[in-house]
Coordinates of C-alpha atoms in Angstrom, one line a residue:
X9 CA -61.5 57.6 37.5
X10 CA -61.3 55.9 41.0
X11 CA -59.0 53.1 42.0
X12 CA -61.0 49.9 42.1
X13 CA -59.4 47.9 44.7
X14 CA -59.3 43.9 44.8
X15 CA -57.4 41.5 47.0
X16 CA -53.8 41.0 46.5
X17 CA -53.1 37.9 44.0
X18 CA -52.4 34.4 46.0
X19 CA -54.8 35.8 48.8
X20 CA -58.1 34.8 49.1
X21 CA -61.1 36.3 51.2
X22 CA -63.6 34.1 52.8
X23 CA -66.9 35.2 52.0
X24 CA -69.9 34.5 54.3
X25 CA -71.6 31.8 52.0
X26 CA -67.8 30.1 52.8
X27 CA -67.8 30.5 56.5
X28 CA -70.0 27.9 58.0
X29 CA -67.7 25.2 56.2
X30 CA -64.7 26.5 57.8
X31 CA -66.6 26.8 61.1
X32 CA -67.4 23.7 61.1
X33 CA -64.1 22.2 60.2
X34 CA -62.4 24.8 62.8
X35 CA -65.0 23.0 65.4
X36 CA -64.0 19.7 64.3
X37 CA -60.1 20.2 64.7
X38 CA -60.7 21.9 68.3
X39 CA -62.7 18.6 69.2
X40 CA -60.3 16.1 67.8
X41 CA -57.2 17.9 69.1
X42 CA -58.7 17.7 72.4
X43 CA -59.5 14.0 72.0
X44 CA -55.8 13.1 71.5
X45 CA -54.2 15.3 74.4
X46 CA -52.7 18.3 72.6
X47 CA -52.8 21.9 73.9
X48 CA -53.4 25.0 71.4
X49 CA -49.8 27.3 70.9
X50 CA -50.3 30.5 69.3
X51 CA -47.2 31.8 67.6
X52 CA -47.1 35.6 65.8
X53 CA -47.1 35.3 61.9
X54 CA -43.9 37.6 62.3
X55 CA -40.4 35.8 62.7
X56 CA -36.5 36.8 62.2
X57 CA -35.4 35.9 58.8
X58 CA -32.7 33.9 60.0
X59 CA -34.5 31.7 62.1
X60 CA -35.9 29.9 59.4
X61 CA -32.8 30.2 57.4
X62 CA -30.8 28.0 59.8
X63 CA -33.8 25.7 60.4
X64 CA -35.8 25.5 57.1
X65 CA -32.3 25.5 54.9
X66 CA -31.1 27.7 52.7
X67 CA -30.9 25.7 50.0
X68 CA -35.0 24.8 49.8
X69 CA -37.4 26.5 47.6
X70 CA -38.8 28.2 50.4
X71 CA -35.8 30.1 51.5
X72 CA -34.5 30.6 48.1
X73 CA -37.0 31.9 46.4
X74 CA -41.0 31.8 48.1
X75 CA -40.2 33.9 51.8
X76 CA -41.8 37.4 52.2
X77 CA -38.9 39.2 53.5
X78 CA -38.4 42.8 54.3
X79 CA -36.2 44.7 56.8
X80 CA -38.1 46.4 59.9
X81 CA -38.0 50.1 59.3
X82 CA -37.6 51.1 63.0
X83 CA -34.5 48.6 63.6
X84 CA -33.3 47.3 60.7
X85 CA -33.8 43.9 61.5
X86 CA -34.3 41.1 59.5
X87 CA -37.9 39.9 59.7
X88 CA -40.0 37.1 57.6
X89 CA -43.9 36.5 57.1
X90 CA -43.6 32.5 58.3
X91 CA -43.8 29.9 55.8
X92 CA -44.4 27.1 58.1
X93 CA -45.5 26.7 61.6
X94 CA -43.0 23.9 63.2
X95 CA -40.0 26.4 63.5
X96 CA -41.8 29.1 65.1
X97 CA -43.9 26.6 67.7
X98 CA -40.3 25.3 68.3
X99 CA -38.7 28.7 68.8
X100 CA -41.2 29.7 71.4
X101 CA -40.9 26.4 73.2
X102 CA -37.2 27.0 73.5
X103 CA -37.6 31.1 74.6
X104 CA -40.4 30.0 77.2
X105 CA -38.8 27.0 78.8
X106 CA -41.6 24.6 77.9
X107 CA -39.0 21.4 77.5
X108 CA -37.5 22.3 80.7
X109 CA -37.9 18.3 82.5
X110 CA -41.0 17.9 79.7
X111 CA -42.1 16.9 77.0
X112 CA -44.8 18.6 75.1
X113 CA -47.9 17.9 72.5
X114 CA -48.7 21.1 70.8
X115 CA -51.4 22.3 67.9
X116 CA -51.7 25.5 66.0
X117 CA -53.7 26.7 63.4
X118 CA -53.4 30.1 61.3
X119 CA -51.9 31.6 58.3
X120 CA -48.9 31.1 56.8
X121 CA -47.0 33.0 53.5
X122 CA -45.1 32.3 50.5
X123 CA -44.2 34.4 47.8
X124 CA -45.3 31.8 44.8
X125 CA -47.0 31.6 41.6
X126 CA -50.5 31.6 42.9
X127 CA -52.5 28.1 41.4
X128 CA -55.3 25.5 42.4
X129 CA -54.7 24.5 45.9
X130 CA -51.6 26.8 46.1
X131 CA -51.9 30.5 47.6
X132 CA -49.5 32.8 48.9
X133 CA -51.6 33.1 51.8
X134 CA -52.8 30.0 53.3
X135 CA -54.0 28.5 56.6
X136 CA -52.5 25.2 58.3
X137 CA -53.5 23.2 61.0
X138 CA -49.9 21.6 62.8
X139 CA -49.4 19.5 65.4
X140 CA -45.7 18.7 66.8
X141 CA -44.8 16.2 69.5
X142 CA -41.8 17.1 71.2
X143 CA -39.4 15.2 73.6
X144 CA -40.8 11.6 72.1
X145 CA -38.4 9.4 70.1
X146 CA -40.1 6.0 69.7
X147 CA -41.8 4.8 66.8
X148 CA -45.2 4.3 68.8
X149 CA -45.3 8.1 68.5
X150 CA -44.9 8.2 64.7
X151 CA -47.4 5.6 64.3
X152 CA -50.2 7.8 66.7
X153 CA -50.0 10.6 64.4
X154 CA -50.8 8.5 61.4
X155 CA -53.7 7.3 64.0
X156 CA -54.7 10.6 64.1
X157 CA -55.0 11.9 60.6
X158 CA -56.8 9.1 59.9
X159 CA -59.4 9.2 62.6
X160 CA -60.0 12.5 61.0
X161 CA -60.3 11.5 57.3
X162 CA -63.1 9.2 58.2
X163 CA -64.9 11.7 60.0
X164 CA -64.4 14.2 57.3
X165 CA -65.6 11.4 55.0
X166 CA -62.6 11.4 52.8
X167 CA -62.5 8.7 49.8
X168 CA -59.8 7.9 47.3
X169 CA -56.6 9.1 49.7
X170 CA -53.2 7.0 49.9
X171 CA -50.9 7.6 52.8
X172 CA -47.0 7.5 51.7
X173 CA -44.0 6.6 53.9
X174 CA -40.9 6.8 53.8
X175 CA -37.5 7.3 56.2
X176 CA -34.3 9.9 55.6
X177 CA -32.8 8.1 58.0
X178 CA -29.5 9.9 59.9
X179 CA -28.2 13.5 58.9
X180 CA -24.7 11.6 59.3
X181 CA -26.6 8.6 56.6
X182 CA -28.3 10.9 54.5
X183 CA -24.4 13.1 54.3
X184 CA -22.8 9.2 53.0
X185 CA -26.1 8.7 50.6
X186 CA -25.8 12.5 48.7
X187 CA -22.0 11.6 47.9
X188 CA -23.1 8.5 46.0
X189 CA -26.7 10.2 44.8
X190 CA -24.3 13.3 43.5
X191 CA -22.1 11.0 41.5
X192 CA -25.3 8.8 40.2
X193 CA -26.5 12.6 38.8
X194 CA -23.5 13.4 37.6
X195 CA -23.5 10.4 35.3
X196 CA -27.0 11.5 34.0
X197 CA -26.4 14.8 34.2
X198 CA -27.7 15.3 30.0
X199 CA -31.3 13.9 31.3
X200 CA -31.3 16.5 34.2
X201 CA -33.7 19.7 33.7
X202 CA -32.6 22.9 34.5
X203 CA -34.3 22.9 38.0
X204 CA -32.4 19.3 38.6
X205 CA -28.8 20.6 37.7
X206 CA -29.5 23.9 40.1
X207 CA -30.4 21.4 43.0
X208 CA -27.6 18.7 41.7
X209 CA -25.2 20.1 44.3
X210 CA -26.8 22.3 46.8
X211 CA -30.1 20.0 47.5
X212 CA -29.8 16.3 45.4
X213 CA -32.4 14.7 47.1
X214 CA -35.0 17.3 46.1
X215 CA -34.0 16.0 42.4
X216 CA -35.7 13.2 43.4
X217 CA -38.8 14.5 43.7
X218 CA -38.8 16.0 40.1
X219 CA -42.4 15.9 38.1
X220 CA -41.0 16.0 35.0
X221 CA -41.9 13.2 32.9
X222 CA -38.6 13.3 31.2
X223 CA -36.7 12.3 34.5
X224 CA -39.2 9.9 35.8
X225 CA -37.1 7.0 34.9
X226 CA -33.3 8.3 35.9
X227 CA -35.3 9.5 39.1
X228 CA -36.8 5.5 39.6
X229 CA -33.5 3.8 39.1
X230 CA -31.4 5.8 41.3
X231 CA -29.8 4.5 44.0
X232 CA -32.3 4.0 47.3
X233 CA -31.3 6.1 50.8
X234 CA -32.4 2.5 52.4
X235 CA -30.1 0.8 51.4
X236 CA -27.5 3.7 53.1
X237 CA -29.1 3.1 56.4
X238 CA -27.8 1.4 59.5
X239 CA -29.6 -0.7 62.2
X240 CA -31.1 2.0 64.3
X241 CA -32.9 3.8 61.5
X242 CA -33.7 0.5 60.0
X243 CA -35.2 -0.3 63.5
X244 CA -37.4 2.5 63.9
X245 CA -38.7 2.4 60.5
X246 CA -40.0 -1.1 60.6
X247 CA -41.2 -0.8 63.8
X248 CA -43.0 2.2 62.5
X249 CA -44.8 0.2 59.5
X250 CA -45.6 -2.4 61.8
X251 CA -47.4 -0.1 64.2
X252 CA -49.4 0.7 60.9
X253 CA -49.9 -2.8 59.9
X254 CA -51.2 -4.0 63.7
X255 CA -53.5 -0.6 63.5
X256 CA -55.1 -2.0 60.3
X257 CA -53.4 1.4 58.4
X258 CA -52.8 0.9 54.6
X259 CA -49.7 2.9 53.0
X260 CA -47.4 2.8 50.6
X261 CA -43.5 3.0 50.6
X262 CA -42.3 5.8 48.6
X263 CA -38.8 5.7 48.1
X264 CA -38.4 9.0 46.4
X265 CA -40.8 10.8 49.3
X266 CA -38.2 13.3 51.2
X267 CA -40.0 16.3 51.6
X268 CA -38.9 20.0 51.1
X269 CA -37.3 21.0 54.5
X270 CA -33.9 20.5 55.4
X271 CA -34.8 19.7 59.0
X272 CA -36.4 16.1 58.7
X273 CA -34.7 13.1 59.7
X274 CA -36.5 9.3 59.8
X275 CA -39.9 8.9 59.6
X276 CA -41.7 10.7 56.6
X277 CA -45.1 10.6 55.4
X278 CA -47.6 12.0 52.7
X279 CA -51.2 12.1 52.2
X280 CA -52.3 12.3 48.9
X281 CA -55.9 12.6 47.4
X282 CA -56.8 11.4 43.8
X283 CA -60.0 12.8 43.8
X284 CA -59.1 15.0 41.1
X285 CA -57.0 14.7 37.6
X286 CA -53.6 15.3 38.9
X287 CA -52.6 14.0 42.8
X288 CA -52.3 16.4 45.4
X289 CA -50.8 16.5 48.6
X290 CA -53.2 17.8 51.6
X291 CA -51.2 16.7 54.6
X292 CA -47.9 15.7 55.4
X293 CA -44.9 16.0 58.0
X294 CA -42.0 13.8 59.4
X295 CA -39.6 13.7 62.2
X296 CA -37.2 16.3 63.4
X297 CA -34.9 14.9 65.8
X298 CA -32.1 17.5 66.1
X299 CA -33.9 20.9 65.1
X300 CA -34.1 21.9 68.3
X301 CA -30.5 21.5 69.1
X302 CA -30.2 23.4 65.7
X303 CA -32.1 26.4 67.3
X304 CA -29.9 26.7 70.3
X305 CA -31.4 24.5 72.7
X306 CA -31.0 20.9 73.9
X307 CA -31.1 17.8 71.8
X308 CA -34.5 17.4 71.8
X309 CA -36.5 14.6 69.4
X310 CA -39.4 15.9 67.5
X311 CA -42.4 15.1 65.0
X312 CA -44.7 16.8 63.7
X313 CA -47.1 17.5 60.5
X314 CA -49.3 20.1 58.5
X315 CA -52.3 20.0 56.9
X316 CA -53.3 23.1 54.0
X317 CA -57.0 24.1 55.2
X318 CA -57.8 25.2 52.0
X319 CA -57.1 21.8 50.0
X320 CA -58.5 19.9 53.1
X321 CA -61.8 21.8 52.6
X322 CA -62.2 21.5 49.0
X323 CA -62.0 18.2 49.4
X324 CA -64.5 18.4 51.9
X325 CA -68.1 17.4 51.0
X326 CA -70.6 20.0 52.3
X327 CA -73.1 16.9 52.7
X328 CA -70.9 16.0 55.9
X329 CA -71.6 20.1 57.2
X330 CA -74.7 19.7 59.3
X331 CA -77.8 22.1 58.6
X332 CA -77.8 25.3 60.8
X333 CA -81.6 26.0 60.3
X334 CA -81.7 27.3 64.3
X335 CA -82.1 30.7 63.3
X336 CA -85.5 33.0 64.0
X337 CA -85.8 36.0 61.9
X338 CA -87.5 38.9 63.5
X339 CA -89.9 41.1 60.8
X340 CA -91.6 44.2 62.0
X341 CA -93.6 46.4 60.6
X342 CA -95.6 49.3 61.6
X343 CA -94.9 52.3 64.7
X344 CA -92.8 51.2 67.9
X345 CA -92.7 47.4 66.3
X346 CA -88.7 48.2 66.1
X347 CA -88.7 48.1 69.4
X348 CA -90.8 45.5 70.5
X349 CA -88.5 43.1 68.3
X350 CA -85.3 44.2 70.3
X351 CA -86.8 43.0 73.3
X352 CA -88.2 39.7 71.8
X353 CA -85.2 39.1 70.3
X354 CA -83.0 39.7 73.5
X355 CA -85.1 37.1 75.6
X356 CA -84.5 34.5 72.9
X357 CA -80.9 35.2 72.7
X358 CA -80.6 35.2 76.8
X359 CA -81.6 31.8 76.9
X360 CA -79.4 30.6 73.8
X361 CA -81.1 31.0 70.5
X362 CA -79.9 32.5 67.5
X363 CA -82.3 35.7 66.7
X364 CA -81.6 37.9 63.2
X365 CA -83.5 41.4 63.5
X366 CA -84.4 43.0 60.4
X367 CA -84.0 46.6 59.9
X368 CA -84.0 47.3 56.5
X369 CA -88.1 48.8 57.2
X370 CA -89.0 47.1 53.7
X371 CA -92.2 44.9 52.7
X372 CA -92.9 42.2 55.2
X373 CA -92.9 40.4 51.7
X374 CA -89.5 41.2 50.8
X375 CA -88.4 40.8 54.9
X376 CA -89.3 36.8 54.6
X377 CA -87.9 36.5 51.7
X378 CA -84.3 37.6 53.6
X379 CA -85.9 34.7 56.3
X380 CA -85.2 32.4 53.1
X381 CA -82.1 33.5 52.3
X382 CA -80.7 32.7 55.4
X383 CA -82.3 29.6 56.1
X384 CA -84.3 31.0 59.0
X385 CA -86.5 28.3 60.9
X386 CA -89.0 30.9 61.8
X387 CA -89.8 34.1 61.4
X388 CA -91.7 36.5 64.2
X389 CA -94.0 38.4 62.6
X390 CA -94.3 41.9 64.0
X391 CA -97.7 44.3 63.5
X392 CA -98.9 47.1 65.4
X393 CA -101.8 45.1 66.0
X394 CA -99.8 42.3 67.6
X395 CA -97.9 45.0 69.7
X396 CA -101.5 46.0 71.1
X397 CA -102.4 42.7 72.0
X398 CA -99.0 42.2 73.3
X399 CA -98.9 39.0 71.0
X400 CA -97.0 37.7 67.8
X401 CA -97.0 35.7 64.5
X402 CA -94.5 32.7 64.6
X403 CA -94.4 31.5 60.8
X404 CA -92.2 28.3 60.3
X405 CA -90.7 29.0 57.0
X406 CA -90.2 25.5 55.8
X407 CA -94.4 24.6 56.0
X408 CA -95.2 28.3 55.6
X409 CA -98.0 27.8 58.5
X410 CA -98.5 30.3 61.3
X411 CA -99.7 31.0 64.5
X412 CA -100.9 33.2 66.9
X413 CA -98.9 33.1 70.5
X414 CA -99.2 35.2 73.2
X415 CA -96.3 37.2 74.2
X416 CA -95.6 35.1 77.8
X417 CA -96.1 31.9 76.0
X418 CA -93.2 32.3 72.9
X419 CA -90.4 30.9 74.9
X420 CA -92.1 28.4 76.2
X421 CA -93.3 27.7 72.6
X422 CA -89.6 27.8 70.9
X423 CA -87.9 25.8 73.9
X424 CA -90.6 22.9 72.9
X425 CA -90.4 23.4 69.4
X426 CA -85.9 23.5 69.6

């Protein structure tokens, strides 16, 4: 009995009926990064273990529990499919020099990992688009980036999204704020599941961000980070939200917002679609002042964000995905018509068009009907009889009508007809 084979569970193939959306929204990012002044980084998928240990924290889901780990054979070192992009951009920053006397606005886009139970929207393989902004501590920053996932909402044509804030404020703040949040737990330590009492010491803030409808209301009354703040963070968070304001940006302050990664500081945001039943989360990210310094280089300030491609494109309207009808479909029929095709086709495709050949040697019936299938905008009909007149049949599939064009006239035919 053979072994029948399927994709690993989590991970996802792209079929071809898939691709043209993900071309399209793989143009769009190129287009848009460009517009705002960020340069591509391309990072391997392969990274020590401990690198995003000491950055991501070792008391986050993702280390604990959702990190492909597995020690090199050859070495015995410590390696790690990455879960995220920010500590791996940061880490080649820091190993090429790129902050020497600089700052630095950089993009990435590829697959990331985490060993989790597969569900809608979550997979264990899964592509992000990032951006991070290095070397930039104002509040202007923070507010562009907001800027610029919304510019890209409206162009995607998004509807029924919210954009959440919030700030963590200091690590030194945030140290003075989990002392009180610990003892507030404590208190209600009866209501706390049994995810909130293994995070009540190692990662209390997390607690916060509890689903459960059972802790909804010890999660609303307890006591706000704000309030722990001092005048700087204060500062750059209201300057932040009044960017947003001036920019004419809706949001909403989300108290209970602190994201899953040790690393952020300040500035946080959120958006969240409600297209569906149950919210969901598409893009989100935050400052990182200090990572850097964490990694072994100089105090550097950082923000960044992430977008899932998957969730972004299923929320993506294919209405918005223009038409690619451009195609011409070569069919042939008949001695030496193979070969008159290849050259036809060659011409077209020397001066830019997009020429399918068919070579399957089937019915010129069933050859259109492949035309069809891929949305062809014409078809070339090939004969023996149109090889001896050194002619063809151009059929535009759409109206079904033909004509007749001599050989030295069909480019000068499809450049007018483009």
């Amino acid at each position: 009995m053979s072994v029948k084979y399927q994709s690993i569970k989590g991970m996802k193939d792209v079929l071809p009926s898939e691709s043209p959306k993900w071309i399209f929204f793989e143009r769009i990012i190129i287009e848009w990064m460009k517009k705002y002044g960020y340069e591509q980084i391309r990072t391997p998928i392969i990274e020590n273990t401990n690198l995003f240990i000491r950055s991501i924290g070792e008391a986050t889901d993702i280390v604990e529990k959702e990190m492909y780990s597995f020690v090199d054979s050859l070495n015995k070192d410590k390696l790690t499919l990455r879960p995220e992009g920010t500590v791996a951009c940061l880490r080649a920053c820091l190993e090429n020099n790129l902050l020497y006397n600089s700052t630095q606005r950089l993009w990435y886009m590829g697959p990331m990992f985490r060993h989790e139970k597969p569900q809608k929207g979550r997979y264990r393989q899964f592509t992000q688009v990032g951006i991070e902004a290095l070397g930039l501590d104002g509040p202007d920053i923070d507010a562009e980036m907001i800027t610029m996932t919304k510019d890209l909402w409206n162009q995607l044509g998004f509807k029924n999204i919210e954009l959440q804030v919030n700030t963590l404020g200091t690590v030194a703040e945030r140290v003075k704020y989990r002392n009180i949040l610990i003892k507030y737990l404590e208190d209600n330590i009866d209501v706390l599941d049994e995810d909130g009492r293994r995070r009540l010491y190692s990662n209390p803030l997390r607690v916060l961000d509890s689903k459960n409808k059972s802790m909804q209301d010890i999660c609303n009354n307890a006591p706000k980070l704000i309030e722990y703040l001092g005048k700087d963070s204060l500062c750059h968070y209201y300057t932040w939200l009044n960017f947003l304001e001036k920019l004419g940006i809706s949001y909403v302050e989300n108290t209970r917002l602190v994201r899953g990664l040790d690393y952020y500081n300040n500035s946080v945001f959120e958006w969240v679609s409600y297209a569906n039943e149950s919210p969901l989360t598409f893009c989100a990210g935050g400052r990182y002042n200090g990572l850097m310094e964490e990694l072994g280089g100089e105090s550097k300030a950082g923000i960044g964000f992430a977008m899932g491609v998957e969730r972004v494109l299923d929320m993506l309207d294919t209405k918005v995905i223009p038409e690619n009808n451009n195609l011409i479909y070569i069919v042939h029929f008949g001695n030496n018509t193979d070969e008159y095709g290849l050259l036809i086709a060659q011409k077209l495709r020397n001066i830019g068009f997009n020429v399918k050949q068919d070579f399957e040697h089937t019915s010129i019936k069933s050859q259109l009907k492949r035309a069809d299938k891929y949305n062809a905008r014409f078809s070339i009909i090939i004969g023996e009889n149109e090889v001896y007149l050194n002619k063809v049949k151009v059929k535009e599939m759409k109206s079904r009508n033909e004509v007749l064009i001599d050989l030295n006239n069909l480019i000068d035919f499809f450049i007018k007809n483009n």
